[in-house]
Every structure is written in structure tokens, then in C-alpha cells.
mmCIF file of C-alpha atoms and ligand atoms in Angstrom:
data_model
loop_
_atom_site.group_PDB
_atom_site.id
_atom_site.type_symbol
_atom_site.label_atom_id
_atom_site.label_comp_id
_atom_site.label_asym_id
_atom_site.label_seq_id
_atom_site.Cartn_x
_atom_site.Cartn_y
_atom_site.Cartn_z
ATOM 1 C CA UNK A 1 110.676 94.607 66.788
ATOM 2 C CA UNK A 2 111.237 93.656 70.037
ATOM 3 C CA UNK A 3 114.039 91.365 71.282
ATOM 4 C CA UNK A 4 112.639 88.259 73.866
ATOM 5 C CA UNK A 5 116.012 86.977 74.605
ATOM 6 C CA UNK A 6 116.546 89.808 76.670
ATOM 7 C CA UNK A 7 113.951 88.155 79.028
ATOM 8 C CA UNK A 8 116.158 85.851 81.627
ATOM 9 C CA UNK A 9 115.161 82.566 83.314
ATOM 10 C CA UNK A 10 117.749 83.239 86.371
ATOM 11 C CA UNK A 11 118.848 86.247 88.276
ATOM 12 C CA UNK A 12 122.863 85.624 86.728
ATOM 13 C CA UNK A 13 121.795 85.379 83.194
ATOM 14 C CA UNK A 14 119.726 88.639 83.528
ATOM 15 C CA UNK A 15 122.317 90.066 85.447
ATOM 16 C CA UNK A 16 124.882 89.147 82.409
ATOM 17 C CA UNK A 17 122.847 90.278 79.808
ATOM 18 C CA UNK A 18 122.246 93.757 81.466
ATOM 19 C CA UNK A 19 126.411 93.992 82.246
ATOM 20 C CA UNK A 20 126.789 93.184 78.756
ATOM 21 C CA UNK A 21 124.387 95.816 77.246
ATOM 22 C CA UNK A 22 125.917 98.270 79.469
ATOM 23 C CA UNK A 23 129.506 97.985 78.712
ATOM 24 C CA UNK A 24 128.266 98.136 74.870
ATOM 25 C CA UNK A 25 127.176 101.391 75.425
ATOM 26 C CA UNK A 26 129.633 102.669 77.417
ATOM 27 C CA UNK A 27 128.411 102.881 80.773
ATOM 28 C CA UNK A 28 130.353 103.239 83.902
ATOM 29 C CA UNK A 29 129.521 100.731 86.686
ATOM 30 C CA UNK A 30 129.670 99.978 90.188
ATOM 31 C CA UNK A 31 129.086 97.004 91.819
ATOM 32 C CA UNK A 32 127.441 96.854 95.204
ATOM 33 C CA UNK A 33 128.244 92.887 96.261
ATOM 34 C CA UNK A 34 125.743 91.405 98.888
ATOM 35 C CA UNK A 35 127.576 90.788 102.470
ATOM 36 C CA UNK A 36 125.012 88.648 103.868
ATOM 37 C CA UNK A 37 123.129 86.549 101.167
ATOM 38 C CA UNK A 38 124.270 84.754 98.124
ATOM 39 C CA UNK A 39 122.231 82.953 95.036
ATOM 40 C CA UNK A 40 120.625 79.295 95.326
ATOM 41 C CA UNK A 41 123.455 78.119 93.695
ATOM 42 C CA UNK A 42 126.216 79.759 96.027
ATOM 43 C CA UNK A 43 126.619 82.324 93.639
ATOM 44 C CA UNK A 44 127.234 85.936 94.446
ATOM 45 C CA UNK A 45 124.726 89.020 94.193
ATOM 46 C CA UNK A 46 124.927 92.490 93.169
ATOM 47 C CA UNK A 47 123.107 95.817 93.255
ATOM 48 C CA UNK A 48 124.743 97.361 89.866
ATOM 49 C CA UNK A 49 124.800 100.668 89.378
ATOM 50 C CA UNK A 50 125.445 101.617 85.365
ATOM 51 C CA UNK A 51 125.639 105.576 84.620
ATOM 52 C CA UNK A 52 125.252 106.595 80.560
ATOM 53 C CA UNK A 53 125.590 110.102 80.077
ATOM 54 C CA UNK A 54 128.264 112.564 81.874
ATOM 55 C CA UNK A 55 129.142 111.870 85.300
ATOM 56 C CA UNK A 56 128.434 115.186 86.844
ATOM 57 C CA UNK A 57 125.232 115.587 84.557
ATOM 58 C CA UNK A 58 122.982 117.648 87.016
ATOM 59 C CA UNK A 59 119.731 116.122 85.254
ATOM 60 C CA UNK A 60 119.500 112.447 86.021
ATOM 61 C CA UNK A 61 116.733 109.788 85.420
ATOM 62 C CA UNK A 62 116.901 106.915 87.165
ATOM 63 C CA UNK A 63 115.224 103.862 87.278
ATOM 64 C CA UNK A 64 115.449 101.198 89.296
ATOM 65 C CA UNK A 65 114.601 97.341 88.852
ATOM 66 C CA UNK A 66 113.868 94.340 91.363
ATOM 67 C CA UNK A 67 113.169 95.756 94.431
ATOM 68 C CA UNK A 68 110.807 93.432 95.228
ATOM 69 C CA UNK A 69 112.982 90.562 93.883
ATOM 70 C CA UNK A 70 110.977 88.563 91.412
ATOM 71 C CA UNK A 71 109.546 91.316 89.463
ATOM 72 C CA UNK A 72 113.048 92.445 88.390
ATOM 73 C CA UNK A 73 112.724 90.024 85.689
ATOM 74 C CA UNK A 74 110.343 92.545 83.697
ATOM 75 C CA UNK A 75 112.381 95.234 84.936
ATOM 76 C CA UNK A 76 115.734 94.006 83.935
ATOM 77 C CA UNK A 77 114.580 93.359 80.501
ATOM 78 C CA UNK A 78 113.314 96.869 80.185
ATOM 79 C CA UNK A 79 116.265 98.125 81.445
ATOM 80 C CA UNK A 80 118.914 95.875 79.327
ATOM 81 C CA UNK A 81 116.761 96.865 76.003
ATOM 82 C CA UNK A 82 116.662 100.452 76.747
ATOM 83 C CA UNK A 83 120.653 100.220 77.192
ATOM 84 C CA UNK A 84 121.014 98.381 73.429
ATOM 85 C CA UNK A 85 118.674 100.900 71.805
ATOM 86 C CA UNK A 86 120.107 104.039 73.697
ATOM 87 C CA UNK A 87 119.415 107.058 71.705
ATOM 88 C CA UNK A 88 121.853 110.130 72.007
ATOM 89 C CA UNK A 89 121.073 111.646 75.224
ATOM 90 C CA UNK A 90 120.310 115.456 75.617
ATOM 91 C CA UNK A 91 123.098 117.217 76.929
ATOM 92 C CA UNK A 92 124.058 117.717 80.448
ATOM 93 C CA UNK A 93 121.652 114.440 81.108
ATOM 94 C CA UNK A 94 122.520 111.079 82.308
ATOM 95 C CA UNK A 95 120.760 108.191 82.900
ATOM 96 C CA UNK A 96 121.276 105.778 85.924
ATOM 97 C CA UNK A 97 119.960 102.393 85.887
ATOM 98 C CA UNK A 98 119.878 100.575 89.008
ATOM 99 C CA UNK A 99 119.574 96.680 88.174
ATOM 100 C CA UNK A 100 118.311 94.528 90.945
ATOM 101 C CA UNK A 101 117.614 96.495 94.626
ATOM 102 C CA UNK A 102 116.882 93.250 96.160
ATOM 103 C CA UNK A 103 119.012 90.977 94.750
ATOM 104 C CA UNK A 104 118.510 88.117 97.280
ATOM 105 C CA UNK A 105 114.778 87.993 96.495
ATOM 106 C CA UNK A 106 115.767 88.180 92.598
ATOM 107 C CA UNK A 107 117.980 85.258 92.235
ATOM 108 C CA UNK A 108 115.499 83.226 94.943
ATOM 109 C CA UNK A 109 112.626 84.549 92.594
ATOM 110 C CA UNK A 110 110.452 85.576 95.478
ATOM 111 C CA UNK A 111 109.294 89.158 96.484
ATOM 112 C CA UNK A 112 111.709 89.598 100.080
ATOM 113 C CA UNK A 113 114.950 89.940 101.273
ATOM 114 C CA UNK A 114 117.118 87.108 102.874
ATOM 115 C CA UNK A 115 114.941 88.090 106.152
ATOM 116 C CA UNK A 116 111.703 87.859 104.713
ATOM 117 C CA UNK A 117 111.661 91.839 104.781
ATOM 118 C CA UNK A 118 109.551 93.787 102.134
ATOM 119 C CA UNK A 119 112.300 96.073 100.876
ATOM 120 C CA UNK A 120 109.464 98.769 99.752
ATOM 121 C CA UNK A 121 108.737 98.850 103.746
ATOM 122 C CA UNK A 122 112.501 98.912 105.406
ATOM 123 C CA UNK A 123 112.900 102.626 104.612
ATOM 124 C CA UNK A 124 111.305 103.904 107.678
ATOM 125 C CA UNK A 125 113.964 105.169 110.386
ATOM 126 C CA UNK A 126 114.980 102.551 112.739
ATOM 127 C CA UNK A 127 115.784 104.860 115.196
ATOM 128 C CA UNK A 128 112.242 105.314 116.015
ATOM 129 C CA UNK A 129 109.660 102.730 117.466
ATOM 130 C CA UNK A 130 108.359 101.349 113.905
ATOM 131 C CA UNK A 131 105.219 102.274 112.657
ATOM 132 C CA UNK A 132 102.110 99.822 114.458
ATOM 133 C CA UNK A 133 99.619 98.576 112.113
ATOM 134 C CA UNK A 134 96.757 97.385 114.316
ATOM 135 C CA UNK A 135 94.606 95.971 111.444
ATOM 136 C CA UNK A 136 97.751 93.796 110.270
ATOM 137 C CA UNK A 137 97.270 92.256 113.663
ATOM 138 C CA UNK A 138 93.843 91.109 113.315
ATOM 139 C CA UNK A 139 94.498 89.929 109.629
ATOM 140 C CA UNK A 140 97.849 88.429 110.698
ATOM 141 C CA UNK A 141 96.292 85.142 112.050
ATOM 142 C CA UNK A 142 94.067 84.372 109.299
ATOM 143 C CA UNK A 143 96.573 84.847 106.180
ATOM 144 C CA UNK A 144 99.501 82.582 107.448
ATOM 145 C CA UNK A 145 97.827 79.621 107.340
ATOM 146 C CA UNK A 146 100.095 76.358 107.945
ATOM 147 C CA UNK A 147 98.176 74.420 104.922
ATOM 148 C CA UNK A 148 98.147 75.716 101.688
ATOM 149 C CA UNK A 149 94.912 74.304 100.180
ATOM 150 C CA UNK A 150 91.476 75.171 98.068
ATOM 151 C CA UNK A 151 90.048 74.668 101.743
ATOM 152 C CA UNK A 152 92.308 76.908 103.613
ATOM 153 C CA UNK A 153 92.455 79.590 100.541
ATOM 154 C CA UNK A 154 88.340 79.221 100.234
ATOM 155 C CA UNK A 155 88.277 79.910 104.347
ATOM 156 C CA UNK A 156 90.896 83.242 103.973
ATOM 157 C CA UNK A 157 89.128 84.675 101.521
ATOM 158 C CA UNK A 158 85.788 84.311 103.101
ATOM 159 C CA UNK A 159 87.455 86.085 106.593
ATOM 160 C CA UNK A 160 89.133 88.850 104.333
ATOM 161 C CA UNK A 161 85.765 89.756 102.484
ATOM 162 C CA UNK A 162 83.888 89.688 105.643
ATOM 163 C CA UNK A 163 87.354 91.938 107.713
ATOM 164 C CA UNK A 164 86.818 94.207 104.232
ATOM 165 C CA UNK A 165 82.748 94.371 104.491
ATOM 166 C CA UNK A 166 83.471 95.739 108.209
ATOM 167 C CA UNK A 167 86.490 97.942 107.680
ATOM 168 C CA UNK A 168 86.059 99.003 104.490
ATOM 169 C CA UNK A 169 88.664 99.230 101.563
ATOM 170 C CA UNK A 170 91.060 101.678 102.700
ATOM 171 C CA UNK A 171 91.576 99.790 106.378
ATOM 172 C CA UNK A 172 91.865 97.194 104.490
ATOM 173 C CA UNK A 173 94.653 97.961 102.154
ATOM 174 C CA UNK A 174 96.109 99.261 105.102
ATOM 175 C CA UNK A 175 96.013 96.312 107.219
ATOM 176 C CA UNK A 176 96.787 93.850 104.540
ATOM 177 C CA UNK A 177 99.524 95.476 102.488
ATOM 178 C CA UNK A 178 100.286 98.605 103.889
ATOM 179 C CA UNK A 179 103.419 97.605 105.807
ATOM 180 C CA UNK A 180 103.551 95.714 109.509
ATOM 181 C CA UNK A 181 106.967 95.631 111.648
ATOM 182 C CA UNK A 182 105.436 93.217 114.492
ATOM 183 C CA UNK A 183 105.252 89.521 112.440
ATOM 184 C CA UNK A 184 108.701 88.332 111.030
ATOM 185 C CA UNK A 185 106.767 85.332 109.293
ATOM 186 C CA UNK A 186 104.044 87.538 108.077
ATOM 187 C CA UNK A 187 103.332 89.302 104.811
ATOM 188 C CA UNK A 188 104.393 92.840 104.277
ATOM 189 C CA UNK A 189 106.647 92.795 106.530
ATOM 190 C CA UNK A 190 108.737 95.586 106.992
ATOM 191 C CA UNK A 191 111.512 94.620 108.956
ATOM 192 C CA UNK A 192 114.039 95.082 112.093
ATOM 193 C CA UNK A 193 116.948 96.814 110.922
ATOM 194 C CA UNK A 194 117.868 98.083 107.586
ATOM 195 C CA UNK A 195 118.386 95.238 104.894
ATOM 196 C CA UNK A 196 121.924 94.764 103.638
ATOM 197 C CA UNK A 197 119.450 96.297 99.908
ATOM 198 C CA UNK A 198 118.725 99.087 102.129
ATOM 199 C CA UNK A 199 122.188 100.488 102.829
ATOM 200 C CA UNK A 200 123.412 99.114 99.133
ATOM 201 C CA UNK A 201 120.737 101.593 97.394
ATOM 202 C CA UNK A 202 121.470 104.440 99.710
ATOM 203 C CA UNK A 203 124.879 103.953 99.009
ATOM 204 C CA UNK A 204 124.295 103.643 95.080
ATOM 205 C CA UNK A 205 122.183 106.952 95.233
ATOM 206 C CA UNK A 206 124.827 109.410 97.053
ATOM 207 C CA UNK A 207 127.896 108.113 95.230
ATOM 208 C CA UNK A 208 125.501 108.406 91.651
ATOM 209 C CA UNK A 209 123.155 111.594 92.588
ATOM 210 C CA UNK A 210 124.806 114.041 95.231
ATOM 211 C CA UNK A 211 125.728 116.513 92.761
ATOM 212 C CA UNK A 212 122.653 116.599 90.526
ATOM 213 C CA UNK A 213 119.929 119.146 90.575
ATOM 214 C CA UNK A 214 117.326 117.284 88.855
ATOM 215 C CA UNK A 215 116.368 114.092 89.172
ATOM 216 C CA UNK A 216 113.791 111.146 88.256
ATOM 217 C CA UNK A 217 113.588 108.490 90.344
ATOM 218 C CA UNK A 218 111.115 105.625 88.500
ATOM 219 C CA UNK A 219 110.740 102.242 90.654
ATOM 220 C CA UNK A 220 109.582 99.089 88.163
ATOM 221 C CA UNK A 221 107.605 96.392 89.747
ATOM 222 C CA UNK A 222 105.344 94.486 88.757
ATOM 223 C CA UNK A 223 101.707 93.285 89.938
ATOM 224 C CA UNK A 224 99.213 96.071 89.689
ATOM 225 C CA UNK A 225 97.111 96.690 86.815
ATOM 226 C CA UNK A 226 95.849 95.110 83.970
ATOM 227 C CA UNK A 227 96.912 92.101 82.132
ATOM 228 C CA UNK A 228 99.479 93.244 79.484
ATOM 229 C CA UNK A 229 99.320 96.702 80.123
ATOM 230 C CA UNK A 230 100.891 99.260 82.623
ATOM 231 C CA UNK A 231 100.271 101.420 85.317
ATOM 232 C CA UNK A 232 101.703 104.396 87.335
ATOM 233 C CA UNK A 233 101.859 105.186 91.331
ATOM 234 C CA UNK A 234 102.683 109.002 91.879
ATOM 235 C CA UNK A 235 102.550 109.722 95.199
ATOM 236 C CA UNK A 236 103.259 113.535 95.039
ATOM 237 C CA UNK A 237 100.644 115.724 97.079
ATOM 238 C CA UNK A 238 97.835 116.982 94.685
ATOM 239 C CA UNK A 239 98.648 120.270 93.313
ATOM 240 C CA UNK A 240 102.263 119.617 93.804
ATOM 241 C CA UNK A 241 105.139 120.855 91.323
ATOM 242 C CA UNK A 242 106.483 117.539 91.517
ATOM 243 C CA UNK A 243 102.979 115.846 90.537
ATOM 244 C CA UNK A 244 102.771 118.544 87.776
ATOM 245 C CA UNK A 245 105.790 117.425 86.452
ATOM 246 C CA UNK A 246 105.338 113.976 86.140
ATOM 247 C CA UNK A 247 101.801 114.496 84.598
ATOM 248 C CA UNK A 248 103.161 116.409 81.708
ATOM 249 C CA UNK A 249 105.970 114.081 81.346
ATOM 250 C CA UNK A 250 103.650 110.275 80.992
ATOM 251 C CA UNK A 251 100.704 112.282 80.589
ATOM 252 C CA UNK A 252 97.356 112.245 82.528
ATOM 253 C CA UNK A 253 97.491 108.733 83.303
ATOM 254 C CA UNK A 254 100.419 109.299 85.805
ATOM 255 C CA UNK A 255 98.180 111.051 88.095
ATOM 256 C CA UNK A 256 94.608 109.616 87.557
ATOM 257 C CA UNK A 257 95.579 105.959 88.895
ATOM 258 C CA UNK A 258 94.119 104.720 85.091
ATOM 259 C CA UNK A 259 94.262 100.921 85.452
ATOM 260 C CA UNK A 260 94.930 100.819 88.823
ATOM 261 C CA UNK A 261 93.124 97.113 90.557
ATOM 262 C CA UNK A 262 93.420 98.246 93.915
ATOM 263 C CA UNK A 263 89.892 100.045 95.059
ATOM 264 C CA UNK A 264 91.246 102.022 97.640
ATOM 265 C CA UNK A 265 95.850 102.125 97.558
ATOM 266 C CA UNK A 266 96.992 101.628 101.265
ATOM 267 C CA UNK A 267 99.168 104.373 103.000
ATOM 268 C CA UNK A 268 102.599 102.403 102.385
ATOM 269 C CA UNK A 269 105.124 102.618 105.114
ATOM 270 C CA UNK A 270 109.014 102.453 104.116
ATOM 271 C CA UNK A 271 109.048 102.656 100.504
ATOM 272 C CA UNK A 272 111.843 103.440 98.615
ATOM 273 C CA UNK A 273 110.689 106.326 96.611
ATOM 274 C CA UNK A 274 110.903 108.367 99.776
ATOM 275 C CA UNK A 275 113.844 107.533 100.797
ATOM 276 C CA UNK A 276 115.234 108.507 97.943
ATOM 277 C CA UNK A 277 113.733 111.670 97.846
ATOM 278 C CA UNK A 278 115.099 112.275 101.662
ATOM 279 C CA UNK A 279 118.687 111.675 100.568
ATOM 280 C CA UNK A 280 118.959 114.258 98.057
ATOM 281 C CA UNK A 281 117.650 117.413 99.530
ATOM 282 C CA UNK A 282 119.663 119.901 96.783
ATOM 283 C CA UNK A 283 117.811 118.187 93.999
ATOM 284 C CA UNK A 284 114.217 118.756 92.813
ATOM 285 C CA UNK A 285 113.057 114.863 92.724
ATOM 286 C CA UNK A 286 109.999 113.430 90.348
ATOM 287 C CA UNK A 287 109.532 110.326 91.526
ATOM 288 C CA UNK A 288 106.780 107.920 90.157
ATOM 289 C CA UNK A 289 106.197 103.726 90.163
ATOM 290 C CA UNK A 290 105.139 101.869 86.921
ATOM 291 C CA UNK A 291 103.971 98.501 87.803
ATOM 292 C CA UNK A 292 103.124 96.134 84.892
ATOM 293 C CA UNK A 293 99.502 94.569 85.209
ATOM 294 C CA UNK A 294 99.652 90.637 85.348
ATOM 295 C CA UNK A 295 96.455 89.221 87.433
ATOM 296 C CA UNK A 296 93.852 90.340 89.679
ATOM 297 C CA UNK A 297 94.221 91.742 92.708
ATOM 298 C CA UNK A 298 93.073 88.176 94.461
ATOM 299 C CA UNK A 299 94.904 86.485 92.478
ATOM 300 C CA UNK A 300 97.802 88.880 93.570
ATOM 301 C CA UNK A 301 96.626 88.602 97.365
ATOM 302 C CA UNK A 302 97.110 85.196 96.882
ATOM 303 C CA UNK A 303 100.319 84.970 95.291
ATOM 304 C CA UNK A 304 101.393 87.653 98.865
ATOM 305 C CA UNK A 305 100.071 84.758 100.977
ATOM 306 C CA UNK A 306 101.683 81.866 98.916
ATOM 307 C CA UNK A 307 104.910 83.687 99.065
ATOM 308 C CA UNK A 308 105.131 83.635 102.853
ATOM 309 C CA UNK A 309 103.854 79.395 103.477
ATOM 310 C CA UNK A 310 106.013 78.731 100.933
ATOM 311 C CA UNK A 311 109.226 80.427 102.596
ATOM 312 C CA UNK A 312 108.163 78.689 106.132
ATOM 313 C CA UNK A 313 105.590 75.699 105.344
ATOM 314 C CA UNK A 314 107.230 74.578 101.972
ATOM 315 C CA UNK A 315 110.045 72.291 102.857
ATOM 316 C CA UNK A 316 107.193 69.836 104.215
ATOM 317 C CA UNK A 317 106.649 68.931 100.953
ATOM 318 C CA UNK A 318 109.281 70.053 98.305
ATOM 319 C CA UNK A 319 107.428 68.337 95.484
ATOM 320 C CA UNK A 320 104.246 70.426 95.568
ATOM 321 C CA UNK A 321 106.073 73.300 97.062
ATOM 322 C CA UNK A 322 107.908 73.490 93.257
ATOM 323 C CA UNK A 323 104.464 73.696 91.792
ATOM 324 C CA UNK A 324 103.111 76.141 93.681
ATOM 325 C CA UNK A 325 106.809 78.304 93.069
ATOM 326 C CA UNK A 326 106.428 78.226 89.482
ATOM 327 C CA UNK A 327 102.674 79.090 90.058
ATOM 328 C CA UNK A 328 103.856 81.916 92.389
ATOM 329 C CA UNK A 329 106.564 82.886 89.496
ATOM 330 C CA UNK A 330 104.044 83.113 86.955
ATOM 331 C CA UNK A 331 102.313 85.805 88.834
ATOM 332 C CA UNK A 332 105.216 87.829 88.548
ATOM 333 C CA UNK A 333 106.613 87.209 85.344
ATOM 334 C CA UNK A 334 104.409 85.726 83.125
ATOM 335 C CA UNK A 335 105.927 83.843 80.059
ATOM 336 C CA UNK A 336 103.615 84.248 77.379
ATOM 337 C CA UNK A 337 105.050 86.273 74.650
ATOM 338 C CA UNK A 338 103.081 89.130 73.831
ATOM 339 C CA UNK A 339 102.835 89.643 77.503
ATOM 340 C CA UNK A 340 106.708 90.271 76.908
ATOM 341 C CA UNK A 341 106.737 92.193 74.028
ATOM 342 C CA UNK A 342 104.184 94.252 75.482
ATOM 343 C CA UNK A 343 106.501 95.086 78.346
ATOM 344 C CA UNK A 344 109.450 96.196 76.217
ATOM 345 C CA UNK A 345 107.017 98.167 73.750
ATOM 346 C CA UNK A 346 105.447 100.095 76.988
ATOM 347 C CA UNK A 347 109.122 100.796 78.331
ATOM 348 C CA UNK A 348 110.547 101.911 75.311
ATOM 349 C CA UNK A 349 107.965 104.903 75.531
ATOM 350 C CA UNK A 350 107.898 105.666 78.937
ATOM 351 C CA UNK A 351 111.836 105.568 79.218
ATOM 352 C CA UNK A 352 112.451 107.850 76.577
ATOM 353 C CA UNK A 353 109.229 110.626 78.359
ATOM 354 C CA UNK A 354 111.417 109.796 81.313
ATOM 355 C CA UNK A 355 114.822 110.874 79.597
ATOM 356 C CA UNK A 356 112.738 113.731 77.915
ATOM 357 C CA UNK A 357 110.984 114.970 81.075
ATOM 358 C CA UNK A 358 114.224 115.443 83.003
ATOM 359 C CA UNK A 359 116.009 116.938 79.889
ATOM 360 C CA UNK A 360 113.752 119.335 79.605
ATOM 361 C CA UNK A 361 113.311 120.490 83.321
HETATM 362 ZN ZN1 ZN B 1 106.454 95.526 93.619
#
């Protein structure tokens, strides 16, 4: 039976209920406090870092919740009922949980940072001119609208399907959701400079991971896919070891995109997943995303759009503004109950592949 209670209404009270299940069984942690951003009620903010298992273990799985804020609530559950049904782990195997990457956009229940940056697009190297995304500038103007109504929304859609009809649906991912570096007040956006999340996780991942040899790295989001169900994102070259790997571990729907409510996926820039697999060079990395289903992909678009006027247009009119956040919430973390308790079901199983996977490897 699953547990529900393990499904919090605020960042702190997820973030309790995760410490607690931890210390029960006997993990170490490290907290990673946030220098630049605090809750909406003053109060501080973590990345937490709980090992299980032996601290030089040279298998590791790891998986990793809220790194786009508000769909760490899903994650955190899975991660805090995975800790208070921990099985016996195989030996020389640990498992590291990383509880809320983007803590800011956790606690403020929205998808960004404190700067409005897409975490899953800072990793790209700063040092560099930052990637251009030339169909993010033509969409740019039409999906930051300064109204928020069924007019405006009706008129966005109608420009998107007609930008889609003429691009076609890979440009299109691209330009919409593929990651843009140029529009601070825009969707997607990537960023400026690392995120205080950025350096937190890389941080997290060489004190945690430098010694191991093999390693999982799963990301949890939320958003993609169908109602009630999961999916997974493996972005391993076909015919890769790596790709291999994680088929045999969740099985064929790893690798076939089953479920998957994007037509074409964009070519992401800055996400996590290869960052992590940059920082640990000794270690043969299988990395893979599950994102559980909630709406449509318009609906989802949407929710992307709402996101951003609420964060710039919304203190106009706080009132409606609320209704449209707990709309924007629902997208994210739906609270119907067998939505829940199919969350927790669908984690238990592809934890415990995860912890068998890099056992075995
Ligand atoms: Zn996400």
C-alpha cells in the first residue's frame, strides 16, 4: 500500500519528511544551503545530499529530484518512500539521493531559479558565447504576452500552429523549448552565469561520486507523458554501451520514447544529465530522465507560458494571479489520489531496476 502523506504541500514539509526518512535509515547527509535565495516565507533552502550504502561504494545510483522546482514534489515523495522501504542494498553499492536541485523554484512552486533561469539549460560553459537559438527569437514575441487571457492564449496558439505548419516539429521544439540565452523574461531560458543550483549540484556530485566507477545518474521531473503513467528520456547515442545498459535495466521502453507527447524532442542545451556525465570522467555513467505524464503537451506549453506572465505580469492583479498559480501547480503536481499512488507504485519499480542495474554492472 502506498503511503500519501509522504506527498508535501510546501517545499519545508517535503524537505522534513525526506530528512526524516533519511536519518531512519541511516543515511549520511550534506547540506548545500542557498547563498542567494531563500523560501516565501524567509525561510532557508537546501540542496541535500543523503548517501545509503558505503561511502566509497564504487557503484552508485543516483537520483535526483526538483530540478525544475515544482516538479520536485513528485520527486521528493518518490524519493522519501524509497528511503522508508529501503531494501538491503547489494554490496559495494550505494545509493545517493539528491532532494531538491533547484530549491528556489521548489519552495516558490514554479519551474526556475531565483533568476528566472531553466536549471536543465545553465549547464552549458559560460566561458563560451552561449548557444543562439534563432527560432526562440521569432517565437519570443508572441509567447510573452502582457495579458493572460482566452483571447491572448486563443491568438498564441493560432501563431505557434501556423510557426509549427512552416518549420515543422523539430524547429519547433527547438525554438520553443530547446533552450534560449538572449531573453531574461522569456521561457526556457537558460541563463547568464551559473545558478547558485548549478555550482551546489556540481559540488554535491564530486564530494558524493569522485571515487566511484559506476554510476546512474536518473533526473525526476515531471510533465511529459501520459496522465498517470511514466516516461523515460535516454539520451545516449544509438548503439551506445551506455544506451544498452539502460535498456536492459527499465527495459525497452527506456529507449523507444513509449509515451512520449512530444512529436519531435528538441536538441536541449545545458541539461544536467551532461554535466554530470562531464564531471566524472573515471566512471562509466548511465544516465536516463523519467518524467511523470500529467497533461498534454498544450496544456504543458501553456502552463511554460503561464509560468513566465505570472513571474513578471502577475503582481497587477494578485487575486487572479493566485488562481492561475494553483492552476499552474496543478500541472505539475496534480492532487488527485491515484495520480499519487500511481507515482509511488511506478518508482518503487524503477528505483529498485535502478539499484539492480548498477549492482549488477
Ligand atoms: Zn522537468
Amino acid at each position: 500500500m502506498s503511503d500519501l502523506t509522504v506527498f508535501a504541500q510546501t517545499y519545508a514539509e517535503a524537505r522534513g519528511k525526506f530528512l526524516d526518512a533519511a536519518r531512519a535509515a541511516g543515511a549520511r547527509l550534506i547540506a548545500y544551503e542557498h547563498a542567494e535565495g531563500k523560501g516565501p516565507a524567509g525561510e532557508p533552502l537546501f540542496l541535500d545530499a543523503a548517501l545509503v550504502g558505503p561511502a566509497d561504494a564504487s557503484h552508485v545510483f543516483t537520483v535526483a529530484s526538483g530540478t525544475h522546482g515544482i516538479e520536485g514534489f513528485p520527486g521528493s515523495a518518490a524519493q522519501t518512500t524509497w528511503l522508508r522501504g529501503k531494501a538491503k542494498l547489494p554490496a559495494d553499492t550505494a545509493v545517493l539521493l539528491l532532494h531538491a536541485n533547484n530549491p528556489w523554484g521548489f519552495a516558490h512552486k514554479t519551474r526556475t531559479t531565483e533568476d528566472n533561469v531553466d536549471l536543465n539549460r545553465n549547464f552549458v560553459n559560460f566561458a563560451q558565447p552561449r548557444p543562439m537559438n534563432a527560432g526562440y527569437e521569432e517565437v519570443h514575441p508572441h509567447v510573452t504576452p502582457d495579458e493572460w487571457n482566452d483571447a491572448s492564449i486563443a491568438g498564441i496558439f493560432r501563431w505557434l500552429d501556423g510557426f509549427r505548419a512552416r518549420v515543422g516539429e523539430k524547429a519547433f521544439s527547438d525554438a520553443f523549448n530547446g533552450g534560449q540565452y538572449a531573453h531574461q523574461d522569456g521561457i526556457f531560458y537558460g541563463g547568464a552565469r551559473p545558478q547558485w543550483a548549478n555550482g551546489a549540484f556540481r559540488r554535491a556530485v564530486k564530494e558524493h561520486l569522485g571515487h566511484a566507477r559506476k554510476v546512474s545518474f536518473m533526473d525526476l521531473h515531471t510533465g511529459i507523458g501520459p496522465y498517470g503513467d511514466h516516461i523515460y528520456l535516454c539520451f545516449h547515442p544509438e548503439g551506445s554501451p551506455a544506451r544498452e545498459r539502460a535498456r536492459s535495466w527499465w527495459g525497452e521502453r527506456a529507449v523507444n520514447l513509449q509515451g512520449v507527447t512530444h512529436k519531435k524532442l528538441a536538441t536541449y542545451s545545458g541539461v544536467i544529465i551532461d554535466a554530470f556525465a562531464e564531471m566524472l570522467p573515471q566512471a562509466e555513467v548511465t544516465s536516463i530522465v523519467v518524467e511523470y505524464g500529467t497533461r498534454p503537451r498544450e496544456e504543458m506549453q501553456r502552463a511554460s507560458m503561464l509560468q513566465r506572465w505570472l513571474r513578471f505580469n502577475g503582481a497587477k492583479d494578485p487575486a487572479r494571479a493566485k488562481k492561475l498559480q494553483a492552476d499552474y501547480e496543478a500541472a505539475f503536481y496534480p492532487l488527485e489520489p491515484d495520480w499519487r499512488r500511481n507515482v509511488l507504485e511506478q518508482s518503487r519499480d524503477f528505483l529498485a531496476r535502478g539499484v539492480a542495474g548498477i549492482a549488477a554492472s
